Amino acid sequence: AVYGVPSRTYGEEVAAAIRLAPGATASPEEILEFCRGRMADYKIPRYLHFVDGFPQTASGKIQKFKLRERARRDLAPDSSSPTAN
């Protein structure tokens, strides 16, 4: 899931919550390298969070506002490097 997080400099920056398939492994660097060359630089997530599952509504939609709230708690605005939790 991709969502915006507050930024003092840009107003908002891109964050991504990633749930890996069972048995799969990936590092934040591998994810970022995969994104480079496939999308515009401004679309590449600055913050990455590995999650076990997504908060969902009763109908199964991802509740991005809850992901955004978690990011606000966990991230200091304008951190200098991508973060993986």
PDB file of N, CA and C in Angstrom:
ATOM      1  N   ALA A   1       0.860  -1.169   0.000  1.00  0.00           N
ATOM      2  CA  ALA A   1       0.000   0.000   0.000  1.00  0.00           C
ATOM      3  C   ALA A   1       0.904   1.228   0.000  1.00  0.00           C
ATOM      4  N   VAL A   2       0.565   2.186  -0.804  1.00  0.00           N
ATOM      5  CA  VAL A   2       1.332   3.429  -0.907  1.00  0.00           C
ATOM      6  C   VAL A   2       0.453   4.556  -0.384  1.00  0.00           C
ATOM      7  N   TYR A   3       1.043   5.448   0.395  1.00  0.00           N
ATOM      8  CA  TYR A   3       0.289   6.535   1.006  1.00  0.00           C
ATOM      9  C   TYR A   3       1.227   7.701   1.272  1.00  0.00           C
ATOM     10  N   GLY A   4       0.663   8.864   1.555  1.00  0.00           N
ATOM     11  CA  GLY A   4       1.453  10.056   1.827  1.00  0.00           C
ATOM     12  C   GLY A   4       1.674  10.255   3.317  1.00  0.00           C
ATOM     13  N   VAL A   5       2.844  10.795   3.648  1.00  0.00           N
ATOM     14  CA  VAL A   5       3.150  11.177   5.026  1.00  0.00           C
ATOM     15  C   VAL A   5       3.581  12.638   5.020  1.00  0.00           C
ATOM     16  N   PRO A   6       3.304  13.369   6.093  1.00  0.00           N
ATOM     17  CA  PRO A   6       3.634  14.795   6.136  1.00  0.00           C
ATOM     18  C   PRO A   6       5.141  15.055   6.002  1.00  0.00           C
ATOM     19  N   SER A   7       5.458  16.160   5.340  1.00  0.00           N
ATOM     20  CA  SER A   7       6.840  16.604   5.198  1.00  0.00           C
ATOM     21  C   SER A   7       6.862  18.123   5.317  1.00  0.00           C
ATOM     22  N   ARG A   8       7.769  18.644   6.100  1.00  0.00           N
ATOM     23  CA  ARG A   8       7.889  20.100   6.227  1.00  0.00           C
ATOM     24  C   ARG A   8       8.353  20.727   4.923  1.00  0.00           C
ATOM     25  N   THR A   9       9.204  20.039   4.198  1.00  0.00           N
ATOM     26  CA  THR A   9       9.771  20.587   2.969  1.00  0.00           C
ATOM     27  C   THR A   9       8.811  20.515   1.792  1.00  0.00           C
ATOM     28  N   TYR A  10       8.201  19.356   1.585  1.00  0.00           N
ATOM     29  CA  TYR A  10       7.389  19.131   0.392  1.00  0.00           C
ATOM     30  C   TYR A  10       5.887  19.092   0.649  1.00  0.00           C
ATOM     31  N   GLY A  11       5.476  19.184   1.891  1.00  0.00           N
ATOM     32  CA  GLY A  11       4.066  19.061   2.218  1.00  0.00           C
ATOM     33  C   GLY A  11       3.686  17.618   2.489  1.00  0.00           C
ATOM     34  N   GLU A  12       4.114  16.733   1.568  1.00  0.00           N
ATOM     35  CA  GLU A  12       3.826  15.316   1.717  1.00  0.00           C
ATOM     36  C   GLU A  12       4.865  14.526   0.932  1.00  0.00           C
ATOM     37  N   GLU A  13       5.228  13.358   1.465  1.00  0.00           N
ATOM     38  CA  GLU A  13       6.153  12.461   0.776  1.00  0.00           C
ATOM     39  C   GLU A  13       5.544  11.070   0.718  1.00  0.00           C
ATOM     40  N   VAL A  14       6.111  10.233  -0.150  1.00  0.00           N
ATOM     41  CA  VAL A  14       5.566   8.898  -0.396  1.00  0.00           C
ATOM     42  C   VAL A  14       6.132   7.894   0.604  1.00  0.00           C
ATOM     43  N   ALA A  15       5.233   7.080   1.146  1.00  0.00           N
ATOM     44  CA  ALA A  15       5.609   5.962   2.019  1.00  0.00           C
ATOM     45  C   ALA A  15       4.920   4.715   1.478  1.00  0.00           C
ATOM     46  N   ALA A  16       5.508   3.567   1.763  1.00  0.00           N
ATOM     47  CA  ALA A  16       4.921   2.309   1.313  1.00  0.00           C
ATOM     48  C   ALA A  16       4.965   1.292   2.439  1.00  0.00           C
ATOM     49  N   ALA A  17       3.856   0.603   2.627  1.00  0.00           N
ATOM     50  CA  ALA A  17       3.788  -0.530   3.549  1.00  0.00           C
ATOM     51  C   ALA A  17       3.844  -1.779   2.680  1.00  0.00           C
ATOM     52  N   ILE A  18       4.788  -2.655   2.970  1.00  0.00           N
ATOM     53  CA  ILE A  18       5.034  -3.819   2.128  1.00  0.00           C
ATOM     54  C   ILE A  18       4.817  -5.089   2.939  1.00  0.00           C
ATOM     55  N   ARG A  19       3.979  -5.950   2.411  1.00  0.00           N
ATOM     56  CA  ARG A  19       3.762  -7.271   3.007  1.00  0.00           C
ATOM     57  C   ARG A  19       4.358  -8.291   2.048  1.00  0.00           C
ATOM     58  N   LEU A  20       5.391  -8.966   2.498  1.00  0.00           N
ATOM     59  CA  LEU A  20       6.055  -9.957   1.660  1.00  0.00           C
ATOM     60  C   LEU A  20       5.264 -11.262   1.641  1.00  0.00           C
ATOM     61  N   ALA A  21       5.379 -11.974   0.544  1.00  0.00           N
ATOM     62  CA  ALA A  21       4.750 -13.293   0.431  1.00  0.00           C
ATOM     63  C   ALA A  21       5.416 -14.236   1.434  1.00  0.00           C
ATOM     64  N   PRO A  22       4.697 -15.235   1.901  1.00  0.00           N
ATOM     65  CA  PRO A  22       5.302 -16.190   2.841  1.00  0.00           C
ATOM     66  C   PRO A  22       6.589 -16.797   2.271  1.00  0.00           C
ATOM     67  N   GLY A  23       7.642 -16.761   3.058  1.00  0.00           N
ATOM     68  CA  GLY A  23       8.931 -17.306   2.644  1.00  0.00           C
ATOM     69  C   GLY A  23       9.788 -16.359   1.827  1.00  0.00           C
ATOM     70  N   ALA A  24       9.241 -15.231   1.412  1.00  0.00           N
ATOM     71  CA  ALA A  24      10.000 -14.264   0.606  1.00  0.00           C
ATOM     72  C   ALA A  24      10.821 -13.362   1.510  1.00  0.00           C
ATOM     73  N   THR A  25      11.932 -12.886   0.992  1.00  0.00           N
ATOM     74  CA  THR A  25      12.766 -11.936   1.722  1.00  0.00           C
ATOM     75  C   THR A  25      13.111 -10.781   0.785  1.00  0.00           C
ATOM     76  N   ALA A  26      13.272  -9.609   1.362  1.00  0.00           N
ATOM     77  CA  ALA A  26      13.684  -8.431   0.604  1.00  0.00           C
ATOM     78  C   ALA A  26      14.185  -7.396   1.600  1.00  0.00           C
ATOM     79  N   SER A  27      15.137  -6.621   1.170  1.00  0.00           N
ATOM     80  CA  SER A  27      15.648  -5.534   1.994  1.00  0.00           C
ATOM     81  C   SER A  27      15.108  -4.213   1.433  1.00  0.00           C
ATOM     82  N   PRO A  28      15.121  -3.163   2.231  1.00  0.00           N
ATOM     83  CA  PRO A  28      14.691  -1.865   1.707  1.00  0.00           C
ATOM     84  C   PRO A  28      15.505  -1.447   0.475  1.00  0.00           C
ATOM     85  N   GLU A  29      16.783  -1.743   0.489  1.00  0.00           N
ATOM     86  CA  GLU A  29      17.633  -1.388  -0.651  1.00  0.00           C
ATOM     87  C   GLU A  29      17.193  -2.118  -1.915  1.00  0.00           C
ATOM     88  N   GLU A  30      16.809  -3.382  -1.790  1.00  0.00           N
ATOM     89  CA  GLU A  30      16.342  -4.150  -2.951  1.00  0.00           C
ATOM     90  C   GLU A  30      15.037  -3.564  -3.499  1.00  0.00           C
ATOM     91  N   ILE A  31      14.150  -3.168  -2.613  1.00  0.00           N
ATOM     92  CA  ILE A  31      12.883  -2.575  -3.039  1.00  0.00           C
ATOM     93  C   ILE A  31      13.145  -1.265  -3.780  1.00  0.00           C
ATOM     94  N   LEU A  32      14.000  -0.414  -3.210  1.00  0.00           N
ATOM     95  CA  LEU A  32      14.298   0.869  -3.844  1.00  0.00           C
ATOM     96  C   LEU A  32      14.994   0.681  -5.182  1.00  0.00           C
ATOM     97  N   GLU A  33      15.903  -0.263  -5.280  1.00  0.00           N
ATOM     98  CA  GLU A  33      16.589  -0.538  -6.539  1.00  0.00           C
ATOM     99  C   GLU A  33      15.597  -1.020  -7.600  1.00  0.00           C
ATOM    100  N   PHE A  34      14.642  -1.840  -7.193  1.00  0.00           N
ATOM    101  CA  PHE A  34      13.610  -2.299  -8.115  1.00  0.00           C
ATOM    102  C   PHE A  34      12.803  -1.123  -8.664  1.00  0.00           C
ATOM    103  N   CYS A  35      12.505  -0.153  -7.802  1.00  0.00           N
ATOM    104  CA  CYS A  35      11.708   1.010  -8.216  1.00  0.00           C
ATOM    105  C   CYS A  35      12.474   1.935  -9.164  1.00  0.00           C
ATOM    106  N   ARG A  36      13.763   2.093  -8.936  1.00  0.00           N
ATOM    107  CA  ARG A  36      14.562   2.986  -9.793  1.00  0.00           C
ATOM    108  C   ARG A  36      14.543   2.470 -11.229  1.00  0.00           C
ATOM    109  N   GLY A  37      14.342   3.352 -12.157  1.00  0.00           N
ATOM    110  CA  GLY A  37      14.304   2.976 -13.557  1.00  0.00           C
ATOM    111  C   GLY A  37      12.942   2.503 -14.019  1.00  0.00           C
ATOM    112  N   ARG A  38      12.039   2.222 -13.078  1.00  0.00           N
ATOM    113  CA  ARG A  38      10.697   1.778 -13.446  1.00  0.00           C
ATOM    114  C   ARG A  38       9.655   2.873 -13.234  1.00  0.00           C
ATOM    115  N   MET A  39      10.013   3.875 -12.435  1.00  0.00           N
ATOM    116  CA  MET A  39       9.076   4.969 -12.177  1.00  0.00           C
ATOM    117  C   MET A  39       9.850   6.256 -11.941  1.00  0.00           C
ATOM    118  N   ALA A  40       9.150   7.360 -12.004  1.00  0.00           N
ATOM    119  CA  ALA A  40       9.771   8.661 -11.789  1.00  0.00           C
ATOM    120  C   ALA A  40      10.320   8.737 -10.361  1.00  0.00           C
ATOM    121  N   ASP A  41      11.424   9.481 -10.200  1.00  0.00           N
ATOM    122  CA  ASP A  41      12.072   9.593  -8.894  1.00  0.00           C
ATOM    123  C   ASP A  41      11.123  10.068  -7.800  1.00  0.00           C
ATOM    124  N   TYR A  42      10.245  11.023  -8.129  1.00  0.00           N
ATOM    125  CA  TYR A  42       9.360  11.559  -7.089  1.00  0.00           C
ATOM    126  C   TYR A  42       8.294  10.552  -6.651  1.00  0.00           C
ATOM    127  N   LYS A  43       8.104   9.489  -7.405  1.00  0.00           N
ATOM    128  CA  LYS A  43       7.131   8.461  -7.046  1.00  0.00           C
ATOM    129  C   LYS A  43       7.732   7.336  -6.214  1.00  0.00           C
ATOM    130  N   ILE A  44       9.048   7.264  -6.141  1.00  0.00           N
ATOM    131  CA  ILE A  44       9.712   6.211  -5.366  1.00  0.00           C
ATOM    132  C   ILE A  44       9.516   6.504  -3.881  1.00  0.00           C
ATOM    133  N   PRO A  45       9.047   5.535  -3.109  1.00  0.00           N
ATOM    134  CA  PRO A  45       8.791   5.773  -1.691  1.00  0.00           C
ATOM    135  C   PRO A  45      10.053   6.191  -0.940  1.00  0.00           C
ATOM    136  N   ARG A  46       9.911   7.209  -0.133  1.00  0.00           N
ATOM    137  CA  ARG A  46      11.028   7.622   0.719  1.00  0.00           C
ATOM    138  C   ARG A  46      11.082   6.762   1.974  1.00  0.00           C
ATOM    139  N   TYR A  47       9.925   6.321   2.439  1.00  0.00           N
ATOM    140  CA  TYR A  47       9.836   5.514   3.648  1.00  0.00           C
ATOM    141  C   TYR A  47       9.233   4.158   3.313  1.00  0.00           C
ATOM    142  N   LEU A  48       9.839   3.109   3.840  1.00  0.00           N
ATOM    143  CA  LEU A  48       9.343   1.750   3.635  1.00  0.00           C
ATOM    144  C   LEU A  48       9.083   1.102   4.987  1.00  0.00           C
ATOM    145  N   HIS A  49       7.952   0.416   5.084  1.00  0.00           N
ATOM    146  CA  HIS A  49       7.608  -0.320   6.298  1.00  0.00           C
ATOM    147  C   HIS A  49       7.219  -1.727   5.888  1.00  0.00           C
ATOM    148  N   PHE A  50       7.853  -2.711   6.470  1.00  0.00           N
ATOM    149  CA  PHE A  50       7.462  -4.098   6.232  1.00  0.00           C
ATOM    150  C   PHE A  50       6.434  -4.459   7.291  1.00  0.00           C
ATOM    151  N   VAL A  51       5.293  -4.955   6.851  1.00  0.00           N
ATOM    152  CA  VAL A  51       4.198  -5.278   7.758  1.00  0.00           C
ATOM    153  C   VAL A  51       3.783  -6.740   7.578  1.00  0.00           C
ATOM    154  N   ASP A  52       3.171  -7.289   8.614  1.00  0.00           N
ATOM    155  CA  ASP A  52       2.652  -8.658   8.551  1.00  0.00           C
ATOM    156  C   ASP A  52       1.267  -8.693   7.914  1.00  0.00           C
ATOM    157  N   GLY A  53       0.541  -7.597   8.033  1.00  0.00           N
ATOM    158  CA  GLY A  53      -0.799  -7.504   7.466  1.00  0.00           C
ATOM    159  C   GLY A  53      -1.231  -6.054   7.423  1.00  0.00           C
ATOM    160  N   PHE A  54      -2.294  -5.790   6.681  1.00  0.00           N
ATOM    161  CA  PHE A  54      -2.808  -4.438   6.537  1.00  0.00           C
ATOM    162  C   PHE A  54      -4.090  -4.280   7.352  1.00  0.00           C
ATOM    163  N   PRO A  55      -4.298  -3.099   7.959  1.00  0.00           N
ATOM    164  CA  PRO A  55      -5.587  -2.846   8.603  1.00  0.00           C
ATOM    165  C   PRO A  55      -6.645  -2.745   7.504  1.00  0.00           C
ATOM    166  N   GLN A  56      -7.758  -3.449   7.690  1.00  0.00           N
ATOM    167  CA  GLN A  56      -8.780  -3.482   6.649  1.00  0.00           C
ATOM    168  C   GLN A  56     -10.161  -3.172   7.199  1.00  0.00           C
ATOM    169  N   THR A  57     -11.020  -2.695   6.305  1.00  0.00           N
ATOM    170  CA  THR A  57     -12.420  -2.475   6.650  1.00  0.00           C
ATOM    171  C   THR A  57     -13.137  -3.821   6.601  1.00  0.00           C
ATOM    172  N   ALA A  58     -14.395  -3.822   6.982  1.00  0.00           N
ATOM    173  CA  ALA A  58     -15.185  -5.057   6.939  1.00  0.00           C
ATOM    174  C   ALA A  58     -15.317  -5.590   5.516  1.00  0.00           C
ATOM    175  N   SER A  59     -15.243  -4.684   4.525  1.00  0.00           N
ATOM    176  CA  SER A  59     -15.357  -5.119   3.125  1.00  0.00           C
ATOM    177  C   SER A  59     -14.008  -5.472   2.509  1.00  0.00           C
ATOM    178  N   GLY A  60     -12.918  -5.392   3.303  1.00  0.00           N
ATOM    179  CA  GLY A  60     -11.602  -5.818   2.831  1.00  0.00           C
ATOM    180  C   GLY A  60     -10.721  -4.741   2.231  1.00  0.00           C
ATOM    181  N   LYS A  61     -11.140  -3.480   2.294  1.00  0.00           N
ATOM    182  CA  LYS A  61     -10.310  -2.393   1.762  1.00  0.00           C
ATOM    183  C   LYS A  61      -9.249  -2.012   2.789  1.00  0.00           C
ATOM    184  N   ILE A  62      -8.064  -1.668   2.304  1.00  0.00           N
ATOM    185  CA  ILE A  62      -6.971  -1.260   3.192  1.00  0.00           C
ATOM    186  C   ILE A  62      -7.283   0.118   3.765  1.00  0.00           C
ATOM    187  N   GLN A  63      -7.127   0.243   5.072  1.00  0.00           N
ATOM    188  CA  GLN A  63      -7.355   1.516   5.752  1.00  0.00           C
ATOM    189  C   GLN A  63      -6.055   2.313   5.771  1.00  0.00           C
ATOM    190  N   LYS A  64      -5.831   3.071   4.713  1.00  0.00           N
ATOM    191  CA  LYS A  64      -4.580   3.818   4.580  1.00  0.00           C
ATOM    192  C   LYS A  64      -4.432   4.889   5.648  1.00  0.00           C
ATOM    193  N   PHE A  65      -5.540   5.400   6.152  1.00  0.00           N
ATOM    194  CA  PHE A  65      -5.438   6.407   7.203  1.00  0.00           C
ATOM    195  C   PHE A  65      -4.772   5.830   8.451  1.00  0.00           C
ATOM    196  N   LYS A  66      -4.971   4.545   8.716  1.00  0.00           N
ATOM    197  CA  LYS A  66      -4.309   3.920   9.865  1.00  0.00           C
ATOM    198  C   LYS A  66      -2.822   3.739   9.599  1.00  0.00           C
ATOM    199  N   LEU A  67      -2.449   3.425   8.371  1.00  0.00           N
ATOM    200  CA  LEU A  67      -1.032   3.336   8.010  1.00  0.00           C
ATOM    201  C   LEU A  67      -0.381   4.712   8.151  1.00  0.00           C
ATOM    202  N   ARG A  68      -1.096   5.745   7.725  1.00  0.00           N
ATOM    203  CA  ARG A  68      -0.584   7.114   7.811  1.00  0.00           C
ATOM    204  C   ARG A  68      -0.401   7.524   9.272  1.00  0.00           C
ATOM    205  N   GLU A  69      -1.363   7.163  10.138  1.00  0.00           N
ATOM    206  CA  GLU A  69      -1.248   7.475  11.567  1.00  0.00           C
ATOM    207  C   GLU A  69      -0.023   6.791  12.171  1.00  0.00           C
ATOM    208  N   ARG A  70       0.200   5.537  11.817  1.00  0.00           N
ATOM    209  CA  ARG A  70       1.368   4.815  12.320  1.00  0.00           C
ATOM    210  C   ARG A  70       2.650   5.501  11.873  1.00  0.00           C
ATOM    211  N   ALA A  71       2.694   5.914  10.621  1.00  0.00           N
ATOM    212  CA  ALA A  71       3.884   6.586  10.094  1.00  0.00           C
ATOM    213  C   ALA A  71       4.137   7.892  10.832  1.00  0.00           C
ATOM    214  N   ARG A  72       3.090   8.630  11.133  1.00  0.00           N
ATOM    215  CA  ARG A  72       3.259   9.884  11.874  1.00  0.00           C
ATOM    216  C   ARG A  72       3.868   9.635  13.246  1.00  0.00           C
ATOM    217  N   ARG A  73       3.475   8.527  13.878  1.00  0.00           N
ATOM    218  CA  ARG A  73       4.037   8.187  15.193  1.00  0.00           C
ATOM    219  C   ARG A  73       5.477   7.718  15.083  1.00  0.00           C
ATOM    220  N   ASP A  74       5.766   6.905  14.063  1.00  0.00           N
ATOM    221  CA  ASP A  74       7.067   6.245  13.952  1.00  0.00           C
ATOM    222  C   ASP A  74       8.154   7.069  13.282  1.00  0.00           C
ATOM    223  N   LEU A  75       7.762   7.981  12.411  1.00  0.00           N
ATOM    224  CA  LEU A  75       8.761   8.709  11.625  1.00  0.00           C
ATOM    225  C   LEU A  75       8.912  10.141  12.096  1.00  0.00           C
ATOM    226  N   ALA A  76      10.143  10.578  12.136  1.00  0.00           N
ATOM    227  CA  ALA A  76      10.405  11.993  12.361  1.00  0.00           C
ATOM    228  C   ALA A  76      10.350  12.664  10.994  1.00  0.00           C
ATOM    229  N   PRO A  77       9.590  13.751  10.836  1.00  0.00           N
ATOM    230  CA  PRO A  77       9.515  14.412   9.537  1.00  0.00           C
ATOM    231  C   PRO A  77      10.899  14.800   9.025  1.00  0.00           C
ATOM    232  N   ASP A  78      11.072  14.648   7.729  1.00  0.00           N
ATOM    233  CA  ASP A  78      12.311  15.028   7.047  1.00  0.00           C
ATOM    234  C   ASP A  78      13.513  14.236   7.504  1.00  0.00           C
ATOM    235  N   SER A  79      13.355  12.955   7.777  1.00  0.00           N
ATOM    236  CA  SER A  79      14.499  12.103   8.088  1.00  0.00           C
ATOM    237  C   SER A  79      15.410  12.060   6.869  1.00  0.00           C
ATOM    238  N   SER A  80      16.682  11.796   7.075  1.00  0.00           N
ATOM    239  CA  SER A  80      17.633  11.888   5.981  1.00  0.00           C
ATOM    240  C   SER A  80      17.728  10.630   5.130  1.00  0.00           C
ATOM    241  N   SER A  81      17.160   9.513   5.557  1.00  0.00           N
ATOM    242  CA  SER A  81      17.287   8.297   4.762  1.00  0.00           C
ATOM    243  C   SER A  81      16.011   7.472   4.837  1.00  0.00           C
ATOM    244  N   PRO A  82      15.806   6.590   3.862  1.00  0.00           N
ATOM    245  CA  PRO A  82      14.627   5.725   3.909  1.00  0.00           C
ATOM    246  C   PRO A  82      14.638   4.868   5.176  1.00  0.00           C
ATOM    247  N   THR A  83      13.462   4.591   5.665  1.00  0.00           N
ATOM    248  CA  THR A  83      13.322   3.847   6.908  1.00  0.00           C
ATOM    249  C   THR A  83      12.580   2.554   6.657  1.00  0.00           C
ATOM    250  N   ALA A  84      13.042   1.497   7.243  1.00  0.00           N
ATOM    251  CA  ALA A  84      12.330   0.225   7.175  1.00  0.00           C
ATOM    252  C   ALA A  84      12.029  -0.230   8.595  1.00  0.00           C
ATOM    253  N   ASN A  85      10.768  -0.516   8.864  1.00  0.00           N
ATOM    254  CA  ASN A  85      10.349  -1.008  10.173  1.00  0.00           C
ATOM    255  C   ASN A  85       9.730  -2.357  10.027  1.00  0.00           C
TER     256      ASN A  85
END
